[in-house]
Short mmCIF file of C-alpha atoms in Angstrom, two decimals:
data_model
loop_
_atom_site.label_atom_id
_atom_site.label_comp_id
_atom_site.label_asym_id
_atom_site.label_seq_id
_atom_site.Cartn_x
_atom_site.Cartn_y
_atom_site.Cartn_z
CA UNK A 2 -34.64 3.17 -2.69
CA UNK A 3 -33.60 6.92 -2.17
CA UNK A 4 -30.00 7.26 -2.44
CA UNK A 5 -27.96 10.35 -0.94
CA UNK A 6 -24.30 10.96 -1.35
CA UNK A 7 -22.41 13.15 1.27
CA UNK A 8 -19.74 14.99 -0.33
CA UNK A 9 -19.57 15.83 -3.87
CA UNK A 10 -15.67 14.88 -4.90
CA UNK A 11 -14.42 13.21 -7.92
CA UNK A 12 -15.46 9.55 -6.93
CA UNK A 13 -19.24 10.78 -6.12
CA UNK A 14 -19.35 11.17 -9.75
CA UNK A 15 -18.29 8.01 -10.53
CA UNK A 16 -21.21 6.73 -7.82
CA UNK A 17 -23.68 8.94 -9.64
CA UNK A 18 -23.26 7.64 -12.97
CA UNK A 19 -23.22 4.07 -11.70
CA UNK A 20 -27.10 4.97 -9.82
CA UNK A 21 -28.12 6.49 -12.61
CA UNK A 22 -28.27 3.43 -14.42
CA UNK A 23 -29.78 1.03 -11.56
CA UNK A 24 -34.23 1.34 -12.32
CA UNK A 25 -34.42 0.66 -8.64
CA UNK A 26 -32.35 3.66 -7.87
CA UNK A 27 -33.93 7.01 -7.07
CA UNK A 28 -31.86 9.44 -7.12
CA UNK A 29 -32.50 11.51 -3.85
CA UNK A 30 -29.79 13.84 -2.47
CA UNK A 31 -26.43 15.28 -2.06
CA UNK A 32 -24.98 17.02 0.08
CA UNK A 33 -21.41 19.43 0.53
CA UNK A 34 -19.98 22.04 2.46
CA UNK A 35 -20.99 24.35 0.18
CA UNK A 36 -24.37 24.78 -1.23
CA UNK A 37 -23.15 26.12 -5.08
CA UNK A 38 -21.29 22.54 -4.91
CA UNK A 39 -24.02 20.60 -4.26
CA UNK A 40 -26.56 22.12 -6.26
CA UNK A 41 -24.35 21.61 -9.45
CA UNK A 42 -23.57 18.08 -8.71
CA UNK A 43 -27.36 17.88 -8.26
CA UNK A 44 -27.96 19.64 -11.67
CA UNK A 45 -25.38 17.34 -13.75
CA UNK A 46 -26.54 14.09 -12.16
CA UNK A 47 -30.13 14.55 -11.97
CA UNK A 48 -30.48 14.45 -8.29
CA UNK A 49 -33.81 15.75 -6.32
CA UNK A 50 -32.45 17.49 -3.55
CA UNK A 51 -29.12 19.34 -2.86
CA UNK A 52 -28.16 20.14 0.55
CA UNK A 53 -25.32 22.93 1.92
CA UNK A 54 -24.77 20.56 5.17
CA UNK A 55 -24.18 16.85 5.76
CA UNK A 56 -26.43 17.56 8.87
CA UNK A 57 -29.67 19.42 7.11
CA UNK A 58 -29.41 16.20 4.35
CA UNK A 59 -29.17 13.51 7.54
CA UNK A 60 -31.97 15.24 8.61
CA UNK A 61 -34.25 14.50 6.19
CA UNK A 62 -36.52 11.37 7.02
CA UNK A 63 -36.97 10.65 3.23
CA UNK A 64 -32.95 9.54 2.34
CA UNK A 65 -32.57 5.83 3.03
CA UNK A 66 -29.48 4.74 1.85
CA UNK A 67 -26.43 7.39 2.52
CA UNK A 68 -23.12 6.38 0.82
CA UNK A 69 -20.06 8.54 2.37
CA UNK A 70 -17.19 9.72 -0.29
CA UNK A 71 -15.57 12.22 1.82
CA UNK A 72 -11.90 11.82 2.82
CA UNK A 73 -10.35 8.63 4.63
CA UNK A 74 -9.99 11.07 7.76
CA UNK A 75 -13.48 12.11 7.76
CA UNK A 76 -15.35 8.35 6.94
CA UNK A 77 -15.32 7.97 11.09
CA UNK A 78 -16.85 10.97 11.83
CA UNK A 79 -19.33 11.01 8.79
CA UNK A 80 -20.56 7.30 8.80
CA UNK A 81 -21.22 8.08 12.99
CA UNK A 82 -23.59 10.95 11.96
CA UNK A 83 -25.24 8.92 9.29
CA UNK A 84 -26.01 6.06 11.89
CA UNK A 85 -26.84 8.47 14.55
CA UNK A 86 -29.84 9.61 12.39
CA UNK A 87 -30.63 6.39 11.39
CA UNK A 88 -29.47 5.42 7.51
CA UNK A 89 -28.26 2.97 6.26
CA UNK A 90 -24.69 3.46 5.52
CA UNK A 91 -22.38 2.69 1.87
CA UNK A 92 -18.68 3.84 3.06
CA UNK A 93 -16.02 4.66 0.72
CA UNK A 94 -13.05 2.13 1.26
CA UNK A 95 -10.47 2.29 3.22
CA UNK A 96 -13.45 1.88 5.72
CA UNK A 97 -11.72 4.10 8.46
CA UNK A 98 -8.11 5.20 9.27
CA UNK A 99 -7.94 2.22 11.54
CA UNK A 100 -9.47 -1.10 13.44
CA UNK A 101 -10.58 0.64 16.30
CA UNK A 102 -12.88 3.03 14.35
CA UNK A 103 -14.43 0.63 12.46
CA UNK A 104 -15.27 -1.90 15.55
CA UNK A 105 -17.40 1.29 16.86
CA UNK A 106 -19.24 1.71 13.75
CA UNK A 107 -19.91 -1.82 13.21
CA UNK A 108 -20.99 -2.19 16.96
CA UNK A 109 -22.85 0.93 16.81
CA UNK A 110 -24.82 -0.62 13.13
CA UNK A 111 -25.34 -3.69 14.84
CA UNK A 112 -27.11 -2.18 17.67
CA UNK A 113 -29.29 0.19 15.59
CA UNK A 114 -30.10 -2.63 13.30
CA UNK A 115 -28.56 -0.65 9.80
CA UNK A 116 -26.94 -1.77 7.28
CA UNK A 117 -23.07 -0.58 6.63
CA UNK A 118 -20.70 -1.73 4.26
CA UNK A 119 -17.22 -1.09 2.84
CA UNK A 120 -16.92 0.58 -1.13
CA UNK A 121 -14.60 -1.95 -1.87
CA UNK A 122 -15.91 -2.24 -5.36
CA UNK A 123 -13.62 -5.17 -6.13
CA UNK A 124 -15.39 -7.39 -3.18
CA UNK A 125 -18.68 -7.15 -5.43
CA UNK A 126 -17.53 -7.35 -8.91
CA UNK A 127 -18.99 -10.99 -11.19
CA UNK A 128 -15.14 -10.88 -12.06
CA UNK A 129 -13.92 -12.16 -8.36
CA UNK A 130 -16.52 -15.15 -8.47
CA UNK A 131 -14.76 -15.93 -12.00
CA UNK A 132 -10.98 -15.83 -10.61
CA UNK A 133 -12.27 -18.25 -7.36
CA UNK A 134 -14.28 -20.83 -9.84
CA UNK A 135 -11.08 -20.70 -12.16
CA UNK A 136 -8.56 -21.26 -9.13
CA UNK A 137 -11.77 -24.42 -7.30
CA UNK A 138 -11.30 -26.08 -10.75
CA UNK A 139 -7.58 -26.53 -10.39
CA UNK A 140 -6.44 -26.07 -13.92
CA UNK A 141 -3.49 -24.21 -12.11
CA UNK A 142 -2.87 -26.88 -9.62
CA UNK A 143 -1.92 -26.18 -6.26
CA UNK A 144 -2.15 -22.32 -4.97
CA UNK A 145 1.49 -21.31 -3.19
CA UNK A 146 1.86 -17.47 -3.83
CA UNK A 147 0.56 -15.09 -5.54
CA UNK A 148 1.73 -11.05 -6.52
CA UNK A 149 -0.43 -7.73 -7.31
CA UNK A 150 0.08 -3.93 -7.49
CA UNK A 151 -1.45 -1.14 -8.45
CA UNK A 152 0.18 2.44 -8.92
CA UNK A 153 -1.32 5.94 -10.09
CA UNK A 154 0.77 9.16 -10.96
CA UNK A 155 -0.88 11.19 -8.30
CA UNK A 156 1.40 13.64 -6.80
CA UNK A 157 -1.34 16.00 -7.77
CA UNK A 158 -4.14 15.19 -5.70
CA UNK A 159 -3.49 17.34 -2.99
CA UNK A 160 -5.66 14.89 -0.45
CA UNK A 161 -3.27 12.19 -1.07
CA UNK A 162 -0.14 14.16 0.27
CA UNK A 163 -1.65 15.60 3.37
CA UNK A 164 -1.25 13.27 6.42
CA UNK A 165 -4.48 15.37 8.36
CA UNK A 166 -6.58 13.43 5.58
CA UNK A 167 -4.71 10.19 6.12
CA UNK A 168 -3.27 10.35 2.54
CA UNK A 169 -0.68 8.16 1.57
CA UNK A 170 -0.45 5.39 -1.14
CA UNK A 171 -1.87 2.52 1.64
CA UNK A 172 -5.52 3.42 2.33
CA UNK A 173 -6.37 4.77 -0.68
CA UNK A 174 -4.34 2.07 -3.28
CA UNK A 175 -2.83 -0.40 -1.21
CA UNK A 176 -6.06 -1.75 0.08
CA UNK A 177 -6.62 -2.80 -3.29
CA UNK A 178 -3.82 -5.76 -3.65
CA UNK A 179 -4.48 -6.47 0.10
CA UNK A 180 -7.82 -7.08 -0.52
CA UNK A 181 -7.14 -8.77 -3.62
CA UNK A 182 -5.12 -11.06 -1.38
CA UNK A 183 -7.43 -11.74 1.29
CA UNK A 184 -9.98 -12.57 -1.39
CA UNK A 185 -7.69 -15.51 -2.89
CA UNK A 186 -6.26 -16.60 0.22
CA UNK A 187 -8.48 -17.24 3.36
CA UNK A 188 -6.65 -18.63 5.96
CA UNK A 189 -5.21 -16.38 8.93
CA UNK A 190 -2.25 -14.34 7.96
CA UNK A 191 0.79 -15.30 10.08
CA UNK A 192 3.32 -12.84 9.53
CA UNK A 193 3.38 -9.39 7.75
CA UNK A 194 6.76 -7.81 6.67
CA UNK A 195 6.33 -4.46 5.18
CA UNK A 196 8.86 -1.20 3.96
CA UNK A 197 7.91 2.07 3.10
CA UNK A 198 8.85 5.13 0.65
CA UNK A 199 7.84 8.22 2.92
CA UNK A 200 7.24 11.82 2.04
CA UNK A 201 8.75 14.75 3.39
CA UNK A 202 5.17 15.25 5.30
CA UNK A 203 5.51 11.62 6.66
CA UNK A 204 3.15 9.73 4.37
CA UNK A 205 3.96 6.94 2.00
CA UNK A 206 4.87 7.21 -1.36
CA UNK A 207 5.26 4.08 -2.21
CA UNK A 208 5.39 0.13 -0.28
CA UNK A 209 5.85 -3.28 -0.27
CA UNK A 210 4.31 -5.74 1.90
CA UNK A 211 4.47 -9.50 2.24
CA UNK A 212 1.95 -11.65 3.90
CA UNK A 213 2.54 -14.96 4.91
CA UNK A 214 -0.41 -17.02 5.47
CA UNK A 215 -1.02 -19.78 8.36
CA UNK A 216 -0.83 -22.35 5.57
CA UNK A 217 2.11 -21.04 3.83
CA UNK A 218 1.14 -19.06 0.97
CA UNK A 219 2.16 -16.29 0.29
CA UNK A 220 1.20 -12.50 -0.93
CA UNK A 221 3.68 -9.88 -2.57
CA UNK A 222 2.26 -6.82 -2.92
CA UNK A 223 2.87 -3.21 -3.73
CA UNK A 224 1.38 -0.25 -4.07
CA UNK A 225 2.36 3.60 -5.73
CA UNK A 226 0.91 6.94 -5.62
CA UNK A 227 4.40 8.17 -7.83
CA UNK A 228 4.27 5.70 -11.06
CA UNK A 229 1.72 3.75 -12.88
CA UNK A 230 1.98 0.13 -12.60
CA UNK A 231 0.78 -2.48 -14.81
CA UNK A 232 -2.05 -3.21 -11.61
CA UNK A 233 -1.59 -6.75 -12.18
CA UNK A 234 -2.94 -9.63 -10.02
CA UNK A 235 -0.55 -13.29 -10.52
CA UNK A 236 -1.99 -15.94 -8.97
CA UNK A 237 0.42 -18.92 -9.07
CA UNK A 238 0.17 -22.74 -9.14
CA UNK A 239 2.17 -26.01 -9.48
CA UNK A 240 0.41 -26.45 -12.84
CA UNK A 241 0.05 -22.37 -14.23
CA UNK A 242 -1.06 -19.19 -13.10
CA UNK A 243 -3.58 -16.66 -13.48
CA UNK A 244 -3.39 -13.34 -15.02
CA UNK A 245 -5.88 -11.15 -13.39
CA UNK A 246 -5.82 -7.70 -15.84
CA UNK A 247 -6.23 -4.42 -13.98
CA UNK A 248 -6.90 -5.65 -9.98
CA UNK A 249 -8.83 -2.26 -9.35
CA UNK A 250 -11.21 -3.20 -11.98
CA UNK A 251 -10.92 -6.19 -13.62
CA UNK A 252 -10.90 -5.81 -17.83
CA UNK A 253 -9.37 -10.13 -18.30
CA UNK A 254 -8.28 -12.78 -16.99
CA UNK A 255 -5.74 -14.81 -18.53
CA UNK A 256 -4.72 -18.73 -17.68
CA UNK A 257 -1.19 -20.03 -18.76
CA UNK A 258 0.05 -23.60 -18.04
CA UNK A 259 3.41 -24.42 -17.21
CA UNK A 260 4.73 -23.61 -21.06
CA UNK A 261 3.40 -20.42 -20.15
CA UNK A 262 0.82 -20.80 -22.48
CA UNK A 263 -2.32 -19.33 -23.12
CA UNK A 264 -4.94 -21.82 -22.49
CA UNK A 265 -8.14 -19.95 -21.58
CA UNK A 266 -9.54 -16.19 -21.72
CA UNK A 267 -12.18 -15.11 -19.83
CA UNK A 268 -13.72 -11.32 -20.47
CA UNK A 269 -15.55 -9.69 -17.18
CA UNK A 270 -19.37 -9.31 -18.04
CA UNK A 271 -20.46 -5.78 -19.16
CA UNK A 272 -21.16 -3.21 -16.48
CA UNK A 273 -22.08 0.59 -15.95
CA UNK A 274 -18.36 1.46 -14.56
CA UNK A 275 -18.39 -1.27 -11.51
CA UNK A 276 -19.71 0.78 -8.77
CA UNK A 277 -23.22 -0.32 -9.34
CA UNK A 278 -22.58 -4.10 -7.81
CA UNK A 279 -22.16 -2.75 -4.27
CA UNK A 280 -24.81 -0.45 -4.71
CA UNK A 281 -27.05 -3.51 -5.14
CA UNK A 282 -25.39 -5.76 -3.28
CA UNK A 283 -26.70 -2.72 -0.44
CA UNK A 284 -29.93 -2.93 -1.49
CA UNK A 285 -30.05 -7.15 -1.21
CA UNK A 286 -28.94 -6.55 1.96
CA UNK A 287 -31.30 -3.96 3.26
CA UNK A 288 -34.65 -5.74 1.67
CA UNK A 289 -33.69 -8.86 4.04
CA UNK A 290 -32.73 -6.80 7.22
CA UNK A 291 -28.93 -7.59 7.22
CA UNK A 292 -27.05 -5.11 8.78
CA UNK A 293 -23.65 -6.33 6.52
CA UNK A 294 -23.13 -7.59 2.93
CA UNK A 295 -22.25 -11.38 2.55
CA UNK A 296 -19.36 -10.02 -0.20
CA UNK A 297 -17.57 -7.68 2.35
CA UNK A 298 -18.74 -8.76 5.50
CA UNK A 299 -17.43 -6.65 8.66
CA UNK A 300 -15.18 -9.77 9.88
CA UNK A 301 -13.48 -8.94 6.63
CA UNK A 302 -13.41 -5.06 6.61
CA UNK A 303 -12.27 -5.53 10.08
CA UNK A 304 -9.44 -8.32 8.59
CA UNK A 305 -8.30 -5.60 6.43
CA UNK A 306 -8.16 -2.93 8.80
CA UNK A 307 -6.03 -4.74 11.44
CA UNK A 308 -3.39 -5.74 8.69
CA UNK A 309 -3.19 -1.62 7.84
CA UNK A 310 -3.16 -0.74 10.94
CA UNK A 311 0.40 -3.05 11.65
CA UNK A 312 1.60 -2.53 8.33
CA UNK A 313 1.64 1.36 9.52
CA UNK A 314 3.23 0.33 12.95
CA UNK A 315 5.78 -0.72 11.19
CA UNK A 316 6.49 2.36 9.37
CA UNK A 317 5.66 4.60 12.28
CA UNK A 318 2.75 6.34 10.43
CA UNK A 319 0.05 7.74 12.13
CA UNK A 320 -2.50 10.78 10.80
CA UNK A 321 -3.40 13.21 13.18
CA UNK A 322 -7.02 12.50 13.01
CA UNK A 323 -5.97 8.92 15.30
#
């Protein structure tokens, strides 16, 4: 399949590696702003083509799969022109800046009869299969509650403090323990209670968010764009918990009975860096006409979305791309 990737940044390198390893891969084009850009990602990754404008790439009747890495602002506006011209469409996560932009796209997919899915690498990882046939065995008992964070020192990345690219630590880190939590816990959430850290430039810093479920479990989450965190997962029963190691990619996962004992270790299966599961996933999905993958399907991108988009309500946070 000839993959494209539109916009060059730090995680399109991450993509390109994972590609590079997949046989059934071919490594079509890129595109950026600026032609210099995308010829040299072109040139380090091996890629055929290099374009100087989204358009010119979109444009080209031989790129089949596009996957978007451009900022959380832009996803809207870039997955639309990707489906306008007819590709299939790999969007970095979070999906959108909010629910209503992402019931367009999805309508708009439907219609056309292309594929789009979230980058939600977690979603497609062997390691989430692993934590749900661990918690189905019931070697922790009952499920009540369950905790994860994740925080980066990124005060730095100049995207991340600029609300007219929707920066902040909630779309670009805390979608990771709310996903984690949605993945664990299915049933409607019932409640959300959430608190913010905000910047001078009205973005958050830092959060907290609870989510209360319709059958009474519970989520504690957090998430940090000022501190690293120890981007646990805790997943707790009435006869041990799980240790999930690293919830943005998981490295182990740990079960402890009610000594707190160690009583099982299980090591994720090897992989290029992660990425290449949704990649293929894509693929799967293509090959039998789907127009969503069955590990993030839009009911669930959508799911996620919605519980942003209140969590923000809350905090009176809106970008100036809404």
């Amino acid at each position: 399949m000839k993959f494209a990737i539109l916009a060059a940044g730090n995680i399109a390198n991450s993509m390109a590696e994972a590609v590079s390893g997949i046989d059934a891969v071919e490594k079509y084009a890129v595109a950026c702003r600026e032609i210099e850009r995308a010829k040299k990602f072109a040139d380090k990754w091996d890629f055929e083509k290099a374009y100087g404008s989204y358009e010119e790439m979109l444009e080209d009747p031989e790129v089949e799969l596009v996957y978007v890495a451009s900022p959380h602002s832009h996803h809207y506006q870039h997955t639309k022109m990707c489906l306008e011209h007819g590709k299939h469409v790999l969007v970095e996560k979070a999906f959108t800046v909010n629910a209503k932009q992402a019931e367009e796209l999805i309508r708009m997919a439907k219609d056309k009869g292309l594929l789009l899915a979230e980058a939600i690498w977690t979603r497609y990882m062997p390691s989430r299969k692993m934590i749900d046939e661990i918690v189905d065995s019931g070697v922790i008992g009952k499920v009540t509650s369950l905790t994860a964070n994740l925080g980066y020192v990124l005060p730095h990345v100049e995207r991340m403090q600029k609300p007219e690219l929707a920066g902040g630590a909630l779309l670009d880190l805390g979608v990771y323990p709310i996903n984690f939590a949605l993945m664990a816990f299915h049933e409607d959430v019932q409640n959300i209670t959430s608190t913010a850290v905000l910047s001078p430039t009205g973005i958050d810093w830092m959060n907290s968010i609870t989510l209360t479920f319709a059958d009474g479990k519970m989520a504690v989450l957090h998430s940090d764009m000022l501190a690293q965190t120890d981007r646990q997962g805790v997943i707790n029963g009435d006869k041990g918990y799980i240790e999930v190691q690293n919830i943005n990619n998981c490295e182990e996962i740990r079960v402890f009975d009610l000594a707190r004992k160690m009583i099982a270790r299980y090591e994720r299966p090897q992989q290029i860096n992660g990425y290449e599961y949704e990649v293929l996933s894509c693929m799967k999905a293509i090959e039998e006409g789907k127009t969503e993958c069955p590990e993030m399907p839009h009911s669930e991108t959508l799911r996620v979305m919605k519980i942003m988009d209140e969590i923000r309500e809350q905090w009176g946070m809106t970008y100036p791309c809404e």
